[in-house]
PDB file of C-alpha atoms in Angstrom:
ATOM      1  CA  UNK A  31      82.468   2.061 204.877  1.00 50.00           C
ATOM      2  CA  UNK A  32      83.958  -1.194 203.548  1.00 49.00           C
ATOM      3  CA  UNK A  33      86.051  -3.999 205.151  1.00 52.00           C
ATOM      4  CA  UNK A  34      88.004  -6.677 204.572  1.00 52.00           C
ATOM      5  CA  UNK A  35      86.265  -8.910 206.564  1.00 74.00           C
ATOM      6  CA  UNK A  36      83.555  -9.404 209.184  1.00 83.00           C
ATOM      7  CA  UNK A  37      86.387  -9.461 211.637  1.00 84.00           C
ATOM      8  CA  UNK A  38      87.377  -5.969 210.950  1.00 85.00           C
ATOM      9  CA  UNK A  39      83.548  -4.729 211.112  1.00 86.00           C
ATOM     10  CA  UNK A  40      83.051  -6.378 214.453  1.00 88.00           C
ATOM     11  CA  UNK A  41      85.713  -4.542 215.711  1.00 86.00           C
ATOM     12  CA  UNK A  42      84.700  -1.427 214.310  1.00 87.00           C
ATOM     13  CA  UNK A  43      81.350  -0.938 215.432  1.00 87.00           C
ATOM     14  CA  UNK A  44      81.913  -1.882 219.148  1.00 82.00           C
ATOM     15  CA  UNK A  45      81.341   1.260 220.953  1.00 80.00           C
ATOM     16  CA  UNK A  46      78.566   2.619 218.296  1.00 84.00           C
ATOM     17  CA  UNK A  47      75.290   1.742 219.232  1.00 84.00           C
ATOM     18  CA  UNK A  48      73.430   2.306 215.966  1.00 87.00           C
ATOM     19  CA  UNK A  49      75.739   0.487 213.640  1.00 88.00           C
ATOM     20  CA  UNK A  50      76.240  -2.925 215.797  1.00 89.00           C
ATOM     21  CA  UNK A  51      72.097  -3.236 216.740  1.00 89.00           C
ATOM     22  CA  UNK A  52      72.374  -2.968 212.800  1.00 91.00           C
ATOM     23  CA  UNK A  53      74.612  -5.504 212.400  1.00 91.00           C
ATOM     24  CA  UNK A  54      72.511  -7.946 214.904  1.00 91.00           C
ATOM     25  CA  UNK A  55      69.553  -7.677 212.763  1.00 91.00           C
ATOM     26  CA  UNK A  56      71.343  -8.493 209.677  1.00 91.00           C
ATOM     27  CA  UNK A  57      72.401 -11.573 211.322  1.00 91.00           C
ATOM     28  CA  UNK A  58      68.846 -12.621 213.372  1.00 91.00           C
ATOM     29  CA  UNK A  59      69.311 -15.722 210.561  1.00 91.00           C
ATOM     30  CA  UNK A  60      72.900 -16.567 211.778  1.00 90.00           C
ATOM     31  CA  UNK A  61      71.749 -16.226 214.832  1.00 91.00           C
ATOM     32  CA  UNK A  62      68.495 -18.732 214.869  1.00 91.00           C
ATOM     33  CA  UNK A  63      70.498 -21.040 212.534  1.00 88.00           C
ATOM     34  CA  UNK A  64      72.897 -21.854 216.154  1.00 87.00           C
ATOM     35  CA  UNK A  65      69.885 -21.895 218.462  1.00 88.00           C
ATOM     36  CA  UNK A  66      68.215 -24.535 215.665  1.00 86.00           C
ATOM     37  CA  UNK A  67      71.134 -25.968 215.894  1.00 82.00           C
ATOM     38  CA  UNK A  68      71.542 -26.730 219.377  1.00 80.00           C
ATOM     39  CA  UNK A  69      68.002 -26.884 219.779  1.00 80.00           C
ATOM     40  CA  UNK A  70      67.668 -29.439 217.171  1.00 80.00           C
ATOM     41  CA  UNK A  71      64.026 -27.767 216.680  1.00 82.00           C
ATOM     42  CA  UNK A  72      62.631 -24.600 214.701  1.00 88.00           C
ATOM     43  CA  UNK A  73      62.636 -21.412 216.340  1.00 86.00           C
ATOM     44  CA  UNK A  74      60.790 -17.944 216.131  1.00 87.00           C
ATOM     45  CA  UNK A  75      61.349 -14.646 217.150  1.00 85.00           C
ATOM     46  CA  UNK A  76      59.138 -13.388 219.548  1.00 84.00           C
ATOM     47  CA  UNK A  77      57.931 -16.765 220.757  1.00 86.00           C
ATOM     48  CA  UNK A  78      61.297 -18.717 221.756  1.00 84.00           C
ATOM     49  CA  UNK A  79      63.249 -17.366 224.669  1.00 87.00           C
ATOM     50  CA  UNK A  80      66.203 -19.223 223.726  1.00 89.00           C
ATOM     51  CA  UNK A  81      65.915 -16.506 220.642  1.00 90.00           C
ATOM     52  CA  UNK A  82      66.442 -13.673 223.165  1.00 91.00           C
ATOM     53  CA  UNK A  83      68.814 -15.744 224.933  1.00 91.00           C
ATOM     54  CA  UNK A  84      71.050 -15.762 221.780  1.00 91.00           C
ATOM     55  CA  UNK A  85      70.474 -12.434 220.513  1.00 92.00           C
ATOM     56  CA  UNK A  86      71.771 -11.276 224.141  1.00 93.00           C
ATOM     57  CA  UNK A  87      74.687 -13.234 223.761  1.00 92.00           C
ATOM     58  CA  UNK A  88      75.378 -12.293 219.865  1.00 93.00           C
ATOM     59  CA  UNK A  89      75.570  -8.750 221.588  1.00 92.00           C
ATOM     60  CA  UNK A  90      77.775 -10.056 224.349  1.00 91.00           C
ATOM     61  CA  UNK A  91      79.970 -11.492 221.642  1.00 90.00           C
ATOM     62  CA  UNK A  92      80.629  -8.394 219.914  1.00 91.00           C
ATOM     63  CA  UNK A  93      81.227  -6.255 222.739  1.00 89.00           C
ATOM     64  CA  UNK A  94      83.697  -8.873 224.035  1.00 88.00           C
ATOM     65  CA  UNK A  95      85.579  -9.886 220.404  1.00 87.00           C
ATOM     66  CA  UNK A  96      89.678  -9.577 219.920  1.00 84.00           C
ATOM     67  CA  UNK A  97      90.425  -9.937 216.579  1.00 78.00           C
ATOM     68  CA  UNK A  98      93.477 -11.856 217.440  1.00 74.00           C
ATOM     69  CA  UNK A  99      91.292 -14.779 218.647  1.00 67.00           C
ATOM     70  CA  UNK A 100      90.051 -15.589 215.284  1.00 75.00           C
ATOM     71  CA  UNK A 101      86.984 -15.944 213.263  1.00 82.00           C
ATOM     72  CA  UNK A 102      84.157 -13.684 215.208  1.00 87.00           C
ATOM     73  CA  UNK A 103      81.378 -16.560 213.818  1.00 87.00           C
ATOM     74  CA  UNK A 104      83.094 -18.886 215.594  1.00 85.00           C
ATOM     75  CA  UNK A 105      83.610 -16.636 218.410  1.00 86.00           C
ATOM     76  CA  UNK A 106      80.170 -15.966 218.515  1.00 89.00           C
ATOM     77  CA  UNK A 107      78.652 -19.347 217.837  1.00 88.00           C
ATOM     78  CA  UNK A 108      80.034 -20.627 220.921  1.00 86.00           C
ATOM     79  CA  UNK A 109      78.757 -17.652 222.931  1.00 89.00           C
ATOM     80  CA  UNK A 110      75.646 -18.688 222.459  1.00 90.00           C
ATOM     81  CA  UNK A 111      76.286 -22.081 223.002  1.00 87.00           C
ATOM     82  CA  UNK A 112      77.244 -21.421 226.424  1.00 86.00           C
ATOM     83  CA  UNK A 113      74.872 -18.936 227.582  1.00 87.00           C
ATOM     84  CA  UNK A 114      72.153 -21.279 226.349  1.00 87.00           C
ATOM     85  CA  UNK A 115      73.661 -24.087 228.608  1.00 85.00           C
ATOM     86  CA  UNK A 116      73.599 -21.641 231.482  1.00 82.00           C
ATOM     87  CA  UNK A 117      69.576 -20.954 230.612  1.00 83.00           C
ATOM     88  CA  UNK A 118      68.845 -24.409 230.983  1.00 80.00           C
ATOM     89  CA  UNK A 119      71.001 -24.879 233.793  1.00 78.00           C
ATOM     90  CA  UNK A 120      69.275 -22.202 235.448  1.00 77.00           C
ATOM     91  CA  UNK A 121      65.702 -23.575 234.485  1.00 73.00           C
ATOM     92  CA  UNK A 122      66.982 -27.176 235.696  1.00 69.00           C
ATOM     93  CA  UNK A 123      67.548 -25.539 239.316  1.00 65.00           C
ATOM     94  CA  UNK A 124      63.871 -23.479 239.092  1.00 62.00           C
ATOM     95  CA  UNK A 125      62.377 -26.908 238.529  1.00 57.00           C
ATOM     96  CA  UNK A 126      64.777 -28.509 240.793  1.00 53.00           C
ATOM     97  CA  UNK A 127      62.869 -26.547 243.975  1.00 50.00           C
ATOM     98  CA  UNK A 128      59.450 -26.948 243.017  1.00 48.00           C
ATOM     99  CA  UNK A 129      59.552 -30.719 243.074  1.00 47.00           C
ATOM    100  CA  UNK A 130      61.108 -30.598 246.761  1.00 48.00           C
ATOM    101  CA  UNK A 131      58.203 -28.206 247.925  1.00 44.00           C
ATOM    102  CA  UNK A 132      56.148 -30.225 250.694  1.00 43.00           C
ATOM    103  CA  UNK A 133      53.061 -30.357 251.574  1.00 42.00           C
ATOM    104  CA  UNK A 134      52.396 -29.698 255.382  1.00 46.00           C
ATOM    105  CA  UNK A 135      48.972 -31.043 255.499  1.00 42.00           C
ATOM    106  CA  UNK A 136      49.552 -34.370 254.320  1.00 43.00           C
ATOM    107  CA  UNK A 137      50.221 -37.408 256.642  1.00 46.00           C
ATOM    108  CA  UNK A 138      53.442 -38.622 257.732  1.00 48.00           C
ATOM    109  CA  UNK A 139      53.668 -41.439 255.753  1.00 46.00           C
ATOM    110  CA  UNK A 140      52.343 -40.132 252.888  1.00 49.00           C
ATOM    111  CA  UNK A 141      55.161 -36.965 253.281  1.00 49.00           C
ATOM    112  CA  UNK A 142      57.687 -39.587 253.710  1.00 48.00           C
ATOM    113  CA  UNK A 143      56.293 -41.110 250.285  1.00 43.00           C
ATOM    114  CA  UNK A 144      56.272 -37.738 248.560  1.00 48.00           C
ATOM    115  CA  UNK A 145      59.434 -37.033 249.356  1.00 45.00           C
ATOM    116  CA  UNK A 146      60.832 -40.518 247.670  1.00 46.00           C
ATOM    117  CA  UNK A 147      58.463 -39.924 245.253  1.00 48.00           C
ATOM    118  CA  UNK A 148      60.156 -35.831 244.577  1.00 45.00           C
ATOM    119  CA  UNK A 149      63.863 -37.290 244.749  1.00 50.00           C
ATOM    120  CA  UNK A 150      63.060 -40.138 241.868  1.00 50.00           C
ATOM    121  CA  UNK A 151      61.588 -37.597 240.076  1.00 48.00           C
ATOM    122  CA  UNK A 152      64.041 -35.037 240.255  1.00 48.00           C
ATOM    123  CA  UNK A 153      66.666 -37.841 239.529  1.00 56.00           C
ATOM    124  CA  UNK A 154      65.227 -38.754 236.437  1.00 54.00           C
ATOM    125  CA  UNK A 155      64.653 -35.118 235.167  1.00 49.00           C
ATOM    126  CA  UNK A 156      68.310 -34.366 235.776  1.00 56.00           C
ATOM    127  CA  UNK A 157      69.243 -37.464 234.125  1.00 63.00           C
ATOM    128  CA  UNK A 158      67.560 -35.985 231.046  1.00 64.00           C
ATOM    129  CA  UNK A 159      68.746 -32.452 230.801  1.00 63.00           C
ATOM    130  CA  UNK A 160      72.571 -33.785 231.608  1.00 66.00           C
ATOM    131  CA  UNK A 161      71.663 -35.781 228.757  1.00 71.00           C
ATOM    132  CA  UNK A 162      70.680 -33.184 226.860  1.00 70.00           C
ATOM    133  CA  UNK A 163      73.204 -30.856 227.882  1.00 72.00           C
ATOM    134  CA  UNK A 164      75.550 -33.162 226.372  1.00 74.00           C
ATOM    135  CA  UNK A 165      73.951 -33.587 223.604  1.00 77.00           C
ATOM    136  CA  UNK A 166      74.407 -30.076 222.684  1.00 77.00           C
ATOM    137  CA  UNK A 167      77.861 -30.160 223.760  1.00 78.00           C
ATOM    138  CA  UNK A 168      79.021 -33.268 221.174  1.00 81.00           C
ATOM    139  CA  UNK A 169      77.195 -30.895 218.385  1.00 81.00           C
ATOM    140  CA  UNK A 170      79.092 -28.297 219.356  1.00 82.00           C
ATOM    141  CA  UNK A 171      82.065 -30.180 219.261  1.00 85.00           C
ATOM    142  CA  UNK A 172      81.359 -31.503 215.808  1.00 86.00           C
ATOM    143  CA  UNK A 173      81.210 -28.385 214.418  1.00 86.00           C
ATOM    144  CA  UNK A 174      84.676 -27.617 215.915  1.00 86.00           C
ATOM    145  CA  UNK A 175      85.843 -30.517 214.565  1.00 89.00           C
ATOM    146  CA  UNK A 176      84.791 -29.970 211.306  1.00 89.00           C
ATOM    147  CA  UNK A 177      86.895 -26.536 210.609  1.00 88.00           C
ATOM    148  CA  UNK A 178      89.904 -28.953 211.190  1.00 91.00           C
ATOM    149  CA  UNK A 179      88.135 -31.187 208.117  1.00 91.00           C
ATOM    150  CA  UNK A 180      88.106 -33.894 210.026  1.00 91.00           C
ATOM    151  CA  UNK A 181      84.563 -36.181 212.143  1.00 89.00           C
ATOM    152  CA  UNK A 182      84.142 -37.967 215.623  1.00 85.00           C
ATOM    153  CA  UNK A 183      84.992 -41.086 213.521  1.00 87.00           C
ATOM    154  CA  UNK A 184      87.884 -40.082 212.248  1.00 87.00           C
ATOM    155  CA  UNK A 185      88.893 -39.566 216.238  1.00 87.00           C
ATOM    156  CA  UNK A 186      87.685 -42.961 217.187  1.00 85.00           C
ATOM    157  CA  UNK A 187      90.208 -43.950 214.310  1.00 86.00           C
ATOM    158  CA  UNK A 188      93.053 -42.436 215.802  1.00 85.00           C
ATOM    159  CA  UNK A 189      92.590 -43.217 219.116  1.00 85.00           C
ATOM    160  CA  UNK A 190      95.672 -45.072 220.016  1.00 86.00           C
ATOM    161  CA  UNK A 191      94.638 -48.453 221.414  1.00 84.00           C
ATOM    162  CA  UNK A 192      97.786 -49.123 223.408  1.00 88.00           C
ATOM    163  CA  UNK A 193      98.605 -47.870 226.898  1.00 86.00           C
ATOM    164  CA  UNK A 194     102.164 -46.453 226.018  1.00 88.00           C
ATOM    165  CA  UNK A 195     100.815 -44.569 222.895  1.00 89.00           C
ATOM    166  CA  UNK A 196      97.942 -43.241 224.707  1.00 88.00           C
ATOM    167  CA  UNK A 197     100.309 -41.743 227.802  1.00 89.00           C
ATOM    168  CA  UNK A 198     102.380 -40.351 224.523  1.00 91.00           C
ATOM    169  CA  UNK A 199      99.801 -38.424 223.287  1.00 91.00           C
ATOM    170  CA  UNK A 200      98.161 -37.127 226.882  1.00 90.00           C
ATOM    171  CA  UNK A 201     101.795 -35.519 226.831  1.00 91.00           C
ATOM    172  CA  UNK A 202     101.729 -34.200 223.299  1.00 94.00           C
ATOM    173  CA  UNK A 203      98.219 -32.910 224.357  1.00 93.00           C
ATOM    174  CA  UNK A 204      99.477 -30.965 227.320  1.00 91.00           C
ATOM    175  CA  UNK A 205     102.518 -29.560 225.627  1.00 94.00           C
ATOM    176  CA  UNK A 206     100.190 -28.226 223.463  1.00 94.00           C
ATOM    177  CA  UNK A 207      97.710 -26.804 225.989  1.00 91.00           C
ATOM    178  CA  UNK A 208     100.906 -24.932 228.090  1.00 91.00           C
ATOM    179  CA  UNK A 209     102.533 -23.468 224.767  1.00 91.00           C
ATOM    180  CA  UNK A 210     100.316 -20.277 223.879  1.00 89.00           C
ATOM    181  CA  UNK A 211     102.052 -20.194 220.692  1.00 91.00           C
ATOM    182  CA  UNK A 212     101.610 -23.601 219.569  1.00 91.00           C
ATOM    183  CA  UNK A 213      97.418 -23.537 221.069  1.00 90.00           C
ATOM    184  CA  UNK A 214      97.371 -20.060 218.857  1.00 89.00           C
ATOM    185  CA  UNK A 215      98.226 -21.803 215.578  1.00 90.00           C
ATOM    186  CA  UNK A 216      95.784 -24.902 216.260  1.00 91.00           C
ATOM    187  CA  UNK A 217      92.869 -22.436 217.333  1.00 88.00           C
ATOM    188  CA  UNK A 218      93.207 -19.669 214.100  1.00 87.00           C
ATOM    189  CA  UNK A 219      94.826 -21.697 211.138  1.00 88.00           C
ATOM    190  CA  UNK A 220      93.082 -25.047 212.094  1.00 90.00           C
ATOM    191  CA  UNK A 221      95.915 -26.993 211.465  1.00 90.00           C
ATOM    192  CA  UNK A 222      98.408 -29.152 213.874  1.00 93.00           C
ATOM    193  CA  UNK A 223     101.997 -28.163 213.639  1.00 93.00           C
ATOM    194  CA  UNK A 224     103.751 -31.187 213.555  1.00 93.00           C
ATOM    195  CA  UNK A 225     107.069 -30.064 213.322  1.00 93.00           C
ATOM    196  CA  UNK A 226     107.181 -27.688 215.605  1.00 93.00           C
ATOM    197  CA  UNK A 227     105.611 -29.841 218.504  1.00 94.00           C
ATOM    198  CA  UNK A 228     108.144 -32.688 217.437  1.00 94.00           C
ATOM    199  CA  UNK A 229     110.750 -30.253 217.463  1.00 92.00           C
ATOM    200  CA  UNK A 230     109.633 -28.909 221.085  1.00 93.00           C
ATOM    201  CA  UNK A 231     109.104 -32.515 222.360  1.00 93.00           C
ATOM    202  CA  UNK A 232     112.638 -33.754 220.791  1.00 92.00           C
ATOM    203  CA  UNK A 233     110.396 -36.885 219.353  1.00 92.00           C
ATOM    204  CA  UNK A 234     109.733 -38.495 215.723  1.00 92.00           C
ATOM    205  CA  UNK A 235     106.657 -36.640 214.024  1.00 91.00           C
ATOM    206  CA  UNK A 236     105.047 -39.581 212.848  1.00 91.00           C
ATOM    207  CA  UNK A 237     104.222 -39.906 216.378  1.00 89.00           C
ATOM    208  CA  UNK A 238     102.569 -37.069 216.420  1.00 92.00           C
ATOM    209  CA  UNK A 239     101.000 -37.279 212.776  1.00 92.00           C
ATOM    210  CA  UNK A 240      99.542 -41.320 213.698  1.00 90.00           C
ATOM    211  CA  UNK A 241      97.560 -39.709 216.534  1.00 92.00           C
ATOM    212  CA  UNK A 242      97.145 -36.185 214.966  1.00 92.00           C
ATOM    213  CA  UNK A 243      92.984 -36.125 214.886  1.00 92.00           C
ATOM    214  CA  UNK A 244      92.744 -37.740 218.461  1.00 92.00           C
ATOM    215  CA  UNK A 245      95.308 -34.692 219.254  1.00 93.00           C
ATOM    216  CA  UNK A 246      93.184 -32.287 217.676  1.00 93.00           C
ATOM    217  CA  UNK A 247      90.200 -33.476 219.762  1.00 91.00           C
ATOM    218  CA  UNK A 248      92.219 -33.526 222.968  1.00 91.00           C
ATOM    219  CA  UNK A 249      93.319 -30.280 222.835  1.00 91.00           C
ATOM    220  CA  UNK A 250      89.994 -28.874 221.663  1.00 90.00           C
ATOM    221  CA  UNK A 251      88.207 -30.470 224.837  1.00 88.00           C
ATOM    222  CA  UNK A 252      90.220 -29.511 227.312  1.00 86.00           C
ATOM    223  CA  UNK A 253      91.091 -25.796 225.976  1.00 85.00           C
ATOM    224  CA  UNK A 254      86.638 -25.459 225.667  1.00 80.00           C
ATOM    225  CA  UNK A 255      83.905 -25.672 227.823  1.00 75.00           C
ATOM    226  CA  UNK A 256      83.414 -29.258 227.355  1.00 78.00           C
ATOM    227  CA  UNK A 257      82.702 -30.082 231.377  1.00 74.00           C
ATOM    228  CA  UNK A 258      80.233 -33.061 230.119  1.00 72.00           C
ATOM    229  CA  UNK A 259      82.622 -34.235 226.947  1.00 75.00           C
ATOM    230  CA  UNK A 260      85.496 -34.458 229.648  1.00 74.00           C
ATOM    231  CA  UNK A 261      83.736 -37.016 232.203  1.00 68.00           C
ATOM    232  CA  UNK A 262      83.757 -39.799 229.747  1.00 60.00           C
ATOM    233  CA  UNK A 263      87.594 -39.033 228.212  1.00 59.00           C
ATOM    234  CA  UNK A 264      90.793 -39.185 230.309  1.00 51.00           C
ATOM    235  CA  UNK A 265      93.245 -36.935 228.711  1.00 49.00           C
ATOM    236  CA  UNK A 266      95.521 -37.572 232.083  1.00 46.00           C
ATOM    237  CA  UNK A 267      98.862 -39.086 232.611  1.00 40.00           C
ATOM    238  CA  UNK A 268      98.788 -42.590 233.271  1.00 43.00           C
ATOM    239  CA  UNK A 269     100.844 -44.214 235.773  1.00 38.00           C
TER     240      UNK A 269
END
């Protein structure tokens, strides 16, 4: 059977067991090329669990795929992005309890020293993997950016500079974010509709078109699971 697209195929082979563990193995390459990726490191089957991680997720993806949500790589890519998060979430909490385990035999001062000792510890190693956690969260997000042709630069380059502009645009972002229709076009054809949002907002589109990659960023931040992207940027109304 042929299709159109990869879209169409995803959404074909849903409920048949045979035909989508098919289609995972054709992708295994797609699917190690996000976990390298994020990663930043090689992987192999069989001895990486952020492999099976991914290829659960890849299978998550497809059962849970609309069509009308757009591209199923993208769909799929961020899947595993999250669900790899989660792992090492999960693994930071594991870790988290062993280093708080005590030792009953010990002295009381030396307990009380232990338990400094545990807290530093555990402070620095979650100072790392929040670090790292957002490190695969900006890589993420330059992807995203990138179907929209446009870099983190080109953001920093838009950013408006002055407090009224900036209070514009956390307006223009928000418009965006409650009008499905408006999000919809952003999120499938990758391209900010200037006219419309002007039109909607009754103000001048080169308002909207000297800010239009910071826009894009804001919009893509708040609308994804960015929970480490949004600490450091304040898409809120200013007073």
């Amino acid at each position: 059977m042929e299709f159109n697209s990869i879209n169409e195929r995803v959404k074909s082979i849903k409920n048949e067991k045979e035909r989508l563990n098919e289609f995972i193995e054709e992708y295994k390459p797609f699917i190690a090329s996000c976990v390298e990726s994020i990663t930043g490191r090689k992987v192999e089957y069989g001895c990486d669990d952020e492999l099976s991680i991914a290829l659960m997720a890849f299978n998550e993806a497809i059962v849970k795929y609309d069509i009308d949500k757009g591209n199923f790589l993208s769909f799929a890519r961020g899947v595993i992005k999250n669900r790899l998060i989660d792992y090492y979430r999960k693994e930071r909490r594991e870790k988290s309890k062993i280093l708080y385990l005590s030792k009953d035999e010990e002295e009381e001062d030396e307990e009380a020293f232990d338990k400094m000792s545990s807290a530093r510890s555990l402070e620095i190693y979650e100072e790392k993997e929040i670090s790292y956690l957002r490190r695969l969260e900006i890589e993420a997000f330059k992807k995203e950016l990138e179907d929209f042709g446009i870099n983190l630069f080109d953001v920093a380059k838009s950013s408006p500079k002055i407090k009224a502009t900036k209070k514009e645009c956390s307006r223009i972002i928000h418009f965006i974010l409650e009008n499905k229709d408006l999000l919809e076009v952003i999120i499938k054809k990758k391209y900010l509709p200037v006219e419309k949002i002007a039109s909607g907002m009754k103000i001048h589109r080169k308002k909207i078109e000297r800010c239009r990659n910071y826009i894009i960023a804001g919009v893509l931040i708040l609308k994804g699971d960015y929970n480490y992207l949004r600490e450091y940027i304040d898409w809120r109304f200013e007073d």
